[in-house]
PDB file of C-alpha atoms in Angstrom:
ATOM      1  CA  ALA A 249      14.611   1.193   9.253  1.00  0.00           C
ATOM      2  CA  GLN A 250      12.626  -1.659   8.214  1.00  0.00           C
ATOM      3  CA  THR A 251      13.111  -2.773   4.336  1.00  0.00           C
ATOM      4  CA  VAL A 252      11.224  -4.180   2.635  1.00  0.00           C
ATOM      5  CA  THR A 253      13.172  -6.090  -0.727  1.00  0.00           C
ATOM      6  CA  GLN A 254      11.494  -7.466  -4.066  1.00  0.00           C
ATOM      7  CA  SER A 255      14.008  -9.097  -6.179  1.00  0.00           C
ATOM      8  CA  GLN A 256      11.649  -9.863  -8.690  1.00  0.00           C
ATOM      9  CA  PRO A 257      10.748  -6.649 -11.078  1.00  0.00           C
ATOM     10  CA  GLU A 258       8.746  -9.113 -13.717  1.00  0.00           C
ATOM     11  CA  MET A 259       7.466 -12.433 -13.648  1.00  0.00           C
ATOM     12  CA  SER A 260       5.096 -14.257 -15.896  1.00  0.00           C
ATOM     13  CA  VAL A 261       3.164 -17.867 -15.531  1.00  0.00           C
ATOM     14  CA  GLN A 262       1.196 -19.669 -17.617  1.00  0.00           C
ATOM     15  CA  GLU A 263      -2.752 -19.096 -16.912  1.00  0.00           C
ATOM     16  CA  ALA A 264      -3.187 -22.422 -14.680  1.00  0.00           C
ATOM     17  CA  GLU A 265       0.356 -23.102 -13.074  1.00  0.00           C
ATOM     18  CA  THR A 266       2.001 -21.700 -10.493  1.00  0.00           C
ATOM     19  CA  VAL A 267       3.839 -19.065  -9.714  1.00  0.00           C
ATOM     20  CA  THR A 268       6.172 -17.810  -6.529  1.00  0.00           C
ATOM     21  CA  LEU A 269       6.909 -13.939  -6.280  1.00  0.00           C
ATOM     22  CA  SER A 270       9.326 -13.480  -3.507  1.00  0.00           C
ATOM     23  CA  CYS A 271       9.891 -11.008  -0.966  1.00  0.00           C
ATOM     24  CA  THR A 272      12.225 -10.829   2.204  1.00  0.00           C
ATOM     25  CA  TYR A 273      12.525  -7.728   5.010  1.00  0.00           C
ATOM     26  CA  ASP A 274      14.979  -6.420   7.383  1.00  0.00           C
ATOM     27  CA  THR A 275      13.478  -5.593  11.169  1.00  0.00           C
ATOM     28  CA  SER A 276      15.175  -6.222  14.304  1.00  0.00           C
ATOM     29  CA  GLU A 277      11.317  -6.525  15.781  1.00  0.00           C
ATOM     30  CA  SER A 278      10.009  -9.848  16.875  1.00  0.00           C
ATOM     31  CA  ASP A 279       6.271  -8.921  16.506  1.00  0.00           C
ATOM     32  CA  TYR A 280       4.816  -7.756  13.022  1.00  0.00           C
ATOM     33  CA  TYR A 281       2.474  -8.407  10.178  1.00  0.00           C
ATOM     34  CA  LEU A 282       2.525  -8.759   6.503  1.00  0.00           C
ATOM     35  CA  PHE A 283       0.567  -8.467   3.586  1.00  0.00           C
ATOM     36  CA  TRP A 284       0.615  -9.056   0.328  1.00  0.00           C
ATOM     37  CA  TYR A 285      -1.375  -6.532  -1.888  1.00  0.00           C
ATOM     38  CA  LYS A 286      -1.966  -6.319  -5.524  1.00  0.00           C
ATOM     39  CA  GLN A 287      -2.905  -3.693  -7.805  1.00  0.00           C
ATOM     40  CA  PRO A 288      -4.916  -4.324 -10.710  1.00  0.00           C
ATOM     41  CA  PRO A 289      -4.110  -1.969 -13.788  1.00  0.00           C
ATOM     42  CA  SER A 290      -7.457  -0.057 -12.049  1.00  0.00           C
ATOM     43  CA  ARG A 291      -4.553   1.037  -9.739  1.00  0.00           C
ATOM     44  CA  GLN A 292      -7.067  -0.079  -6.692  1.00  0.00           C
ATOM     45  CA  MET A 293      -5.138  -1.894  -4.258  1.00  0.00           C
ATOM     46  CA  ILE A 294      -6.626  -4.996  -2.716  1.00  0.00           C
ATOM     47  CA  LEU A 295      -5.738  -6.944  -0.314  1.00  0.00           C
ATOM     48  CA  VAL A 296      -4.291 -10.010  -1.162  1.00  0.00           C
ATOM     49  CA  ILE A 297      -3.043 -12.061   2.207  1.00  0.00           C
ATOM     50  CA  ARG A 298      -1.268 -11.370   5.402  1.00  0.00           C
ATOM     51  CA  GLN A 299       0.859 -12.954   7.982  1.00  0.00           C
ATOM     52  CA  GLU A 300       0.967 -12.454  12.089  1.00  0.00           C
ATOM     53  CA  ALA A 301       5.194 -13.305  12.464  1.00  0.00           C
ATOM     54  CA  TYR A 302       3.563 -14.722  15.906  1.00  0.00           C
ATOM     55  CA  LYS A 303       2.221 -17.437  13.955  1.00  0.00           C
ATOM     56  CA  GLN A 304       3.828 -20.776  12.567  1.00  0.00           C
ATOM     57  CA  GLN A 305       1.438 -21.545  10.042  1.00  0.00           C
ATOM     58  CA  ASN A 306       1.849 -20.628   6.657  1.00  0.00           C
ATOM     59  CA  ALA A 307      -1.554 -17.834   6.307  1.00  0.00           C
ATOM     60  CA  THR A 308      -3.801 -19.214   2.712  1.00  0.00           C
ATOM     61  CA  GLU A 309      -6.122 -18.008   0.999  1.00  0.00           C
ATOM     62  CA  ASN A 310      -8.102 -19.920  -1.529  1.00  0.00           C
ATOM     63  CA  ARG A 311      -5.524 -20.268  -4.608  1.00  0.00           C
ATOM     64  CA  PHE A 312      -3.115 -17.475  -2.533  1.00  0.00           C
ATOM     65  CA  SER A 313      -0.529 -19.416  -0.238  1.00  0.00           C
ATOM     66  CA  VAL A 314       2.718 -17.943   1.538  1.00  0.00           C
ATOM     67  CA  ASN A 315       5.840 -19.397   2.414  1.00  0.00           C
ATOM     68  CA  PHE A 316       6.825 -17.423   5.633  1.00  0.00           C
ATOM     69  CA  GLN A 317      10.040 -18.257   6.773  1.00  0.00           C
ATOM     70  CA  LYS A 318      10.274 -16.300   9.926  1.00  0.00           C
ATOM     71  CA  ALA A 319      14.332 -16.607  10.744  1.00  0.00           C
ATOM     72  CA  ALA A 320      15.336 -16.559   6.926  1.00  0.00           C
ATOM     73  CA  LYS A 321      13.180 -13.362   6.694  1.00  0.00           C
ATOM     74  CA  SER A 322      11.424 -14.295   3.813  1.00  0.00           C
ATOM     75  CA  PHE A 323       8.063 -14.190   2.815  1.00  0.00           C
ATOM     76  CA  SER A 324       6.747 -15.326  -0.274  1.00  0.00           C
ATOM     77  CA  LEU A 325       3.167 -15.669  -2.206  1.00  0.00           C
ATOM     78  CA  LYS A 326       2.381 -18.761  -4.047  1.00  0.00           C
ATOM     79  CA  ILE A 327      -0.616 -18.237  -6.771  1.00  0.00           C
ATOM     80  CA  SER A 328      -1.578 -21.233  -7.715  1.00  0.00           C
ATOM     81  CA  ASP A 329      -4.038 -21.786 -10.646  1.00  0.00           C
ATOM     82  CA  SER A 330      -3.082 -18.760 -11.726  1.00  0.00           C
ATOM     83  CA  GLN A 331      -6.100 -16.950 -13.540  1.00  0.00           C
ATOM     84  CA  LEU A 332      -5.944 -13.970 -15.926  1.00  0.00           C
ATOM     85  CA  GLY A 333      -7.184 -11.985 -13.897  1.00  0.00           C
ATOM     86  CA  ASP A 334      -4.245 -12.166 -11.693  1.00  0.00           C
ATOM     87  CA  ALA A 335      -2.607  -9.974 -13.456  1.00  0.00           C
ATOM     88  CA  ALA A 336      -1.515  -7.150 -11.228  1.00  0.00           C
ATOM     89  CA  MET A 337       1.411  -5.556  -9.610  1.00  0.00           C
ATOM     90  CA  TYR A 338       1.595  -7.430  -6.092  1.00  0.00           C
ATOM     91  CA  PHE A 339       3.702  -5.669  -3.242  1.00  0.00           C
ATOM     92  CA  CYS A 340       4.919  -7.272  -0.302  1.00  0.00           C
ATOM     93  CA  ALA A 341       4.334  -5.183   3.192  1.00  0.00           C
ATOM     94  CA  TYR A 342       5.716  -4.727   6.160  1.00  0.00           C
ATOM     95  CA  ILE A 343       4.045  -3.424   9.563  1.00  0.00           C
ATOM     96  CA  GLY A 344       5.861  -3.338  13.025  1.00  0.00           C
ATOM     97  CA  VAL A 345       5.343  -2.142  16.230  1.00  0.00           C
ATOM     98  CA  VAL A 346       5.940   1.642  14.579  1.00  0.00           C
ATOM     99  CA  ASP A 347       2.322   1.484  12.855  1.00  0.00           C
ATOM    100  CA  ASP A 348       3.431   2.660   9.712  1.00  0.00           C
ATOM    101  CA  MET A 349       3.245   0.330   6.677  1.00  0.00           C
ATOM    102  CA  ARG A 350       6.451  -0.350   4.388  1.00  0.00           C
ATOM    103  CA  PHE A 351       5.993  -1.770   0.804  1.00  0.00           C
ATOM    104  CA  GLY A 352       8.756  -3.293  -1.216  1.00  0.00           C
ATOM    105  CA  ALA A 353       9.274  -1.617  -4.911  1.00  0.00           C
ATOM    106  CA  GLY A 354       6.442  -4.614  -6.529  1.00  0.00           C
ATOM    107  CA  THR A 355       6.503  -7.267  -9.087  1.00  0.00           C
ATOM    108  CA  ARG A 356       4.326  -6.847 -11.991  1.00  0.00           C
ATOM    109  CA  LEU A 357       2.978 -10.600 -13.001  1.00  0.00           C
ATOM    110  CA  THR A 358       1.922 -11.265 -16.376  1.00  0.00           C
ATOM    111  CA  VAL A 359      -0.647 -14.167 -16.559  1.00  0.00           C
ATOM    112  CA  LYS A 360      -0.409 -16.024 -19.975  1.00  0.00           C
ATOM    113  CA  PRO A 361      -2.711 -17.680 -21.850  1.00  0.00           C
TER     114      PRO A 361
ATOM    115  CA  GLU B 284     -15.773  -3.432  -0.267  1.00  0.00           C
ATOM    116  CA  ALA B 285     -13.456  -0.682   1.165  1.00  0.00           C
ATOM    117  CA  ASP B 286     -15.196   2.361   2.024  1.00  0.00           C
ATOM    118  CA  ILE B 287     -12.424   5.323   1.212  1.00  0.00           C
ATOM    119  CA  TYR B 288     -12.813   7.842  -1.705  1.00  0.00           C
ATOM    120  CA  GLN B 289     -10.883   9.355  -3.084  1.00  0.00           C
ATOM    121  CA  THR B 290     -11.432  13.073  -5.752  1.00  0.00           C
ATOM    122  CA  PRO B 291     -10.569  14.041  -7.836  1.00  0.00           C
ATOM    123  CA  ARG B 292      -9.353  10.483  -9.679  1.00  0.00           C
ATOM    124  CA  TYR B 293      -7.032  12.166 -12.124  1.00  0.00           C
ATOM    125  CA  LEU B 294      -6.155  16.020 -12.627  1.00  0.00           C
ATOM    126  CA  VAL B 295      -3.828  18.214 -14.398  1.00  0.00           C
ATOM    127  CA  ILE B 296      -2.849  21.829 -13.542  1.00  0.00           C
ATOM    128  CA  GLY B 297      -0.336  24.056 -14.130  1.00  0.00           C
ATOM    129  CA  THR B 298       2.597  25.038 -12.387  1.00  0.00           C
ATOM    130  CA  GLY B 299       2.298  27.175  -9.279  1.00  0.00           C
ATOM    131  CA  LYS B 300      -1.107  26.325  -8.148  1.00  0.00           C
ATOM    132  CA  LYS B 301      -2.497  24.861  -5.025  1.00  0.00           C
ATOM    133  CA  ILE B 302      -4.418  22.133  -4.960  1.00  0.00           C
ATOM    134  CA  THR B 303      -6.433  19.927  -2.556  1.00  0.00           C
ATOM    135  CA  LEU B 304      -6.248  16.005  -2.643  1.00  0.00           C
ATOM    136  CA  GLU B 305      -9.727  14.913  -0.579  1.00  0.00           C
ATOM    137  CA  CYS B 306      -9.481  11.273   1.008  1.00  0.00           C
ATOM    138  CA  SER B 307     -12.388  10.642   3.405  1.00  0.00           C
ATOM    139  CA  GLN B 308     -13.423   7.106   4.906  1.00  0.00           C
ATOM    140  CA  THR B 309     -16.364   6.042   6.395  1.00  0.00           C
ATOM    141  CA  MET B 310     -15.187   3.442   8.766  1.00  0.00           C
ATOM    142  CA  GLY B 311     -14.894   5.732  11.288  1.00  0.00           C
ATOM    143  CA  HIS B 312     -10.838   4.765  11.444  1.00  0.00           C
ATOM    144  CA  ASP B 313      -7.831   6.435  13.372  1.00  0.00           C
ATOM    145  CA  LYS B 314      -5.217   5.818  11.259  1.00  0.00           C
ATOM    146  CA  MET B 315      -4.675   7.588   7.766  1.00  0.00           C
ATOM    147  CA  TYR B 316      -2.209   7.873   5.529  1.00  0.00           C
ATOM    148  CA  TRP B 317      -0.824   9.500   2.365  1.00  0.00           C
ATOM    149  CA  TYR B 318       1.423   7.648  -0.428  1.00  0.00           C
ATOM    150  CA  GLN B 319       3.092   8.678  -3.493  1.00  0.00           C
ATOM    151  CA  GLN B 320       3.457   6.014  -6.363  1.00  0.00           C
ATOM    152  CA  ASP B 321       5.156   6.390  -9.458  1.00  0.00           C
ATOM    153  CA  PRO B 322       3.918   4.546 -12.364  1.00  0.00           C
ATOM    154  CA  GLY B 323       5.059   0.458 -11.800  1.00  0.00           C
ATOM    155  CA  MET B 324       7.243   1.916  -8.366  1.00  0.00           C
ATOM    156  CA  GLU B 325       6.893   1.221  -4.697  1.00  0.00           C
ATOM    157  CA  LEU B 326       4.542   3.305  -2.457  1.00  0.00           C
ATOM    158  CA  HIS B 327       5.907   6.071  -0.514  1.00  0.00           C
ATOM    159  CA  LEU B 328       4.560   7.007   2.706  1.00  0.00           C
ATOM    160  CA  ILE B 329       4.327  10.909   2.904  1.00  0.00           C
ATOM    161  CA  HIS B 330       2.257  11.592   5.341  1.00  0.00           C
ATOM    162  CA  TYR B 331      -0.060   9.568   8.027  1.00  0.00           C
ATOM    163  CA  SER B 332      -2.454  10.668  11.050  1.00  0.00           C
ATOM    164  CA  TYR B 333      -2.828   8.705  14.023  1.00  0.00           C
ATOM    165  CA  GLY B 334      -6.180  10.356  14.856  1.00  0.00           C
ATOM    166  CA  VAL B 335      -7.695  13.853  14.782  1.00  0.00           C
ATOM    167  CA  ASN B 336      -5.195  16.865  15.363  1.00  0.00           C
ATOM    168  CA  SER B 337      -2.739  14.371  14.792  1.00  0.00           C
ATOM    169  CA  THR B 338      -0.124  14.449  11.410  1.00  0.00           C
ATOM    170  CA  GLU B 339       3.243  13.287  10.903  1.00  0.00           C
ATOM    171  CA  LYS B 340       5.952  13.425   8.257  1.00  0.00           C
ATOM    172  CA  GLY B 341       6.351  10.270   6.581  1.00  0.00           C
ATOM    173  CA  ASP B 342       9.503   9.151   4.478  1.00  0.00           C
ATOM    174  CA  LEU B 343       9.524  10.642   1.729  1.00  0.00           C
ATOM    175  CA  SER B 344      10.287  14.186   1.710  1.00  0.00           C
ATOM    176  CA  SER B 345       7.022  16.185   0.705  1.00  0.00           C
ATOM    177  CA  GLU B 346       6.292  19.776  -0.234  1.00  0.00           C
ATOM    178  CA  SER B 347       2.787  18.421   0.498  1.00  0.00           C
ATOM    179  CA  THR B 348       0.665  19.452   3.868  1.00  0.00           C
ATOM    180  CA  VAL B 349      -1.967  17.458   5.432  1.00  0.00           C
ATOM    181  CA  SER B 350      -4.693  18.107   8.122  1.00  0.00           C
ATOM    182  CA  ARG B 351      -6.994  15.917  10.396  1.00  0.00           C
ATOM    183  CA  ILE B 352      -9.923  17.530  11.496  1.00  0.00           C
ATOM    184  CA  ARG B 353     -12.235  15.444  11.346  1.00  0.00           C
ATOM    185  CA  THR B 354     -11.877  11.283  11.906  1.00  0.00           C
ATOM    186  CA  GLU B 355     -12.743  10.741   8.294  1.00  0.00           C
ATOM    187  CA  HIS B 356     -11.260  13.285   6.285  1.00  0.00           C
ATOM    188  CA  PHE B 357      -7.182  14.136   5.906  1.00  0.00           C
ATOM    189  CA  PRO B 358      -7.050  16.383   2.995  1.00  0.00           C
ATOM    190  CA  LEU B 359      -3.606  16.478   1.262  1.00  0.00           C
ATOM    191  CA  THR B 360      -2.752  20.162   0.089  1.00  0.00           C
ATOM    192  CA  LEU B 361       0.009  21.827  -2.463  1.00  0.00           C
ATOM    193  CA  GLU B 362       1.005  24.848  -2.394  1.00  0.00           C
ATOM    194  CA  SER B 363       2.299  25.285  -5.515  1.00  0.00           C
ATOM    195  CA  ALA B 364       2.188  22.628  -7.598  1.00  0.00           C
ATOM    196  CA  ARG B 365       5.363  22.324 -10.145  1.00  0.00           C
ATOM    197  CA  PRO B 366       6.021  19.432 -12.671  1.00  0.00           C
ATOM    198  CA  SER B 367       7.921  17.069  -9.715  1.00  0.00           C
ATOM    199  CA  HIS B 368       4.617  16.951  -8.040  1.00  0.00           C
ATOM    200  CA  THR B 369       2.951  14.435 -10.795  1.00  0.00           C
ATOM    201  CA  SER B 370       2.732  11.154  -9.800  1.00  0.00           C
ATOM    202  CA  GLN B 371      -0.240   9.011  -8.179  1.00  0.00           C
ATOM    203  CA  TYR B 372      -1.302   9.413  -4.515  1.00  0.00           C
ATOM    204  CA  LEU B 373      -3.156   7.229  -2.652  1.00  0.00           C
ATOM    205  CA  CYS B 374      -4.753   7.490   0.200  1.00  0.00           C
ATOM    206  CA  ALA B 375      -5.159   5.101   2.828  1.00  0.00           C
ATOM    207  CA  SER B 376      -6.891   4.034   6.692  1.00  0.00           C
ATOM    208  CA  SER B 377      -6.562   1.079   9.027  1.00  0.00           C
ATOM    209  CA  VAL B 378      -8.639   0.983  12.173  1.00  0.00           C
ATOM    210  CA  GLY B 379      -5.053   1.511  14.039  1.00  0.00           C
ATOM    211  CA  GLY B 380      -4.116   0.604  17.914  1.00  0.00           C
ATOM    212  CA  ALA B 381      -2.525  -3.100  16.807  1.00  0.00           C
ATOM    213  CA  THR B 382      -0.002  -3.789  14.053  1.00  0.00           C
ATOM    214  CA  ASN B 383      -2.431  -6.290  13.250  1.00  0.00           C
ATOM    215  CA  GLU B 384      -4.641  -4.009  10.745  1.00  0.00           C
ATOM    216  CA  LYS B 385      -4.889  -4.286   7.145  1.00  0.00           C
ATOM    217  CA  LEU B 386      -5.066  -1.251   5.127  1.00  0.00           C
ATOM    218  CA  PHE B 387      -8.036  -0.111   2.935  1.00  0.00           C
ATOM    219  CA  PHE B 388      -6.867   1.506   0.032  1.00  0.00           C
ATOM    220  CA  GLY B 389      -8.879   4.583  -1.991  1.00  0.00           C
ATOM    221  CA  SER B 390      -8.949   4.199  -5.460  1.00  0.00           C
ATOM    222  CA  GLY B 391      -5.899   7.079  -5.926  1.00  0.00           C
ATOM    223  CA  THR B 392      -5.843  10.701  -7.450  1.00  0.00           C
ATOM    224  CA  GLN B 393      -3.144  10.805 -10.503  1.00  0.00           C
ATOM    225  CA  LEU B 394      -1.885  14.238 -10.573  1.00  0.00           C
ATOM    226  CA  SER B 395      -0.217  16.441 -13.487  1.00  0.00           C
ATOM    227  CA  VAL B 396       1.254  19.048 -13.371  1.00  0.00           C
ATOM    228  CA  LEU B 397       1.890  20.775 -16.811  1.00  0.00           C
TER     229      LEU B 397
END
């Protein structure tokens, strides 16, 4: 079974600084997709960024970018110029050919003013 | 904005009650999911559906049941609620048919069983 591991239960960053959230996953598939979801206190899950495994180029969405290392099965999220509104739980997720999504345990990000 | 709706938003009930959590989406998505999440914890897949009349159990053993009679509707039912069922329940949908689909999530139902 595919598993997703987020080894950082909590992270903290100063406003305007950069923070990186880690995620590793285990799979035997070659074709899959990876996602970072944000869950603010309102609890609505929001897609932050996604990465197709067959693409070597790292995905970017404004201040959010990923470092996708396929051989190492690593998928970290970098948040640049952190804002107070970035404070939330961040979940790393995987979906493969089986088509059901697996989530990591989440990382709680605190942004300090 | 995702057009996926869950009701009720909050529910407090007594032990032994039968409840149904509603989930509807207006995007015509084939695939729908139910996740269970304890506060600050990971999401666990409890049920999913590939389309009408298709339902499957997920990773986490659940005493709940689901049905998919219409594409847009994927209700989750607990026949006899217990305090151990206290949790947040998140519904999600995706277009399906490929592995590049992102999930759209509802706002969740926070269930408390006394």
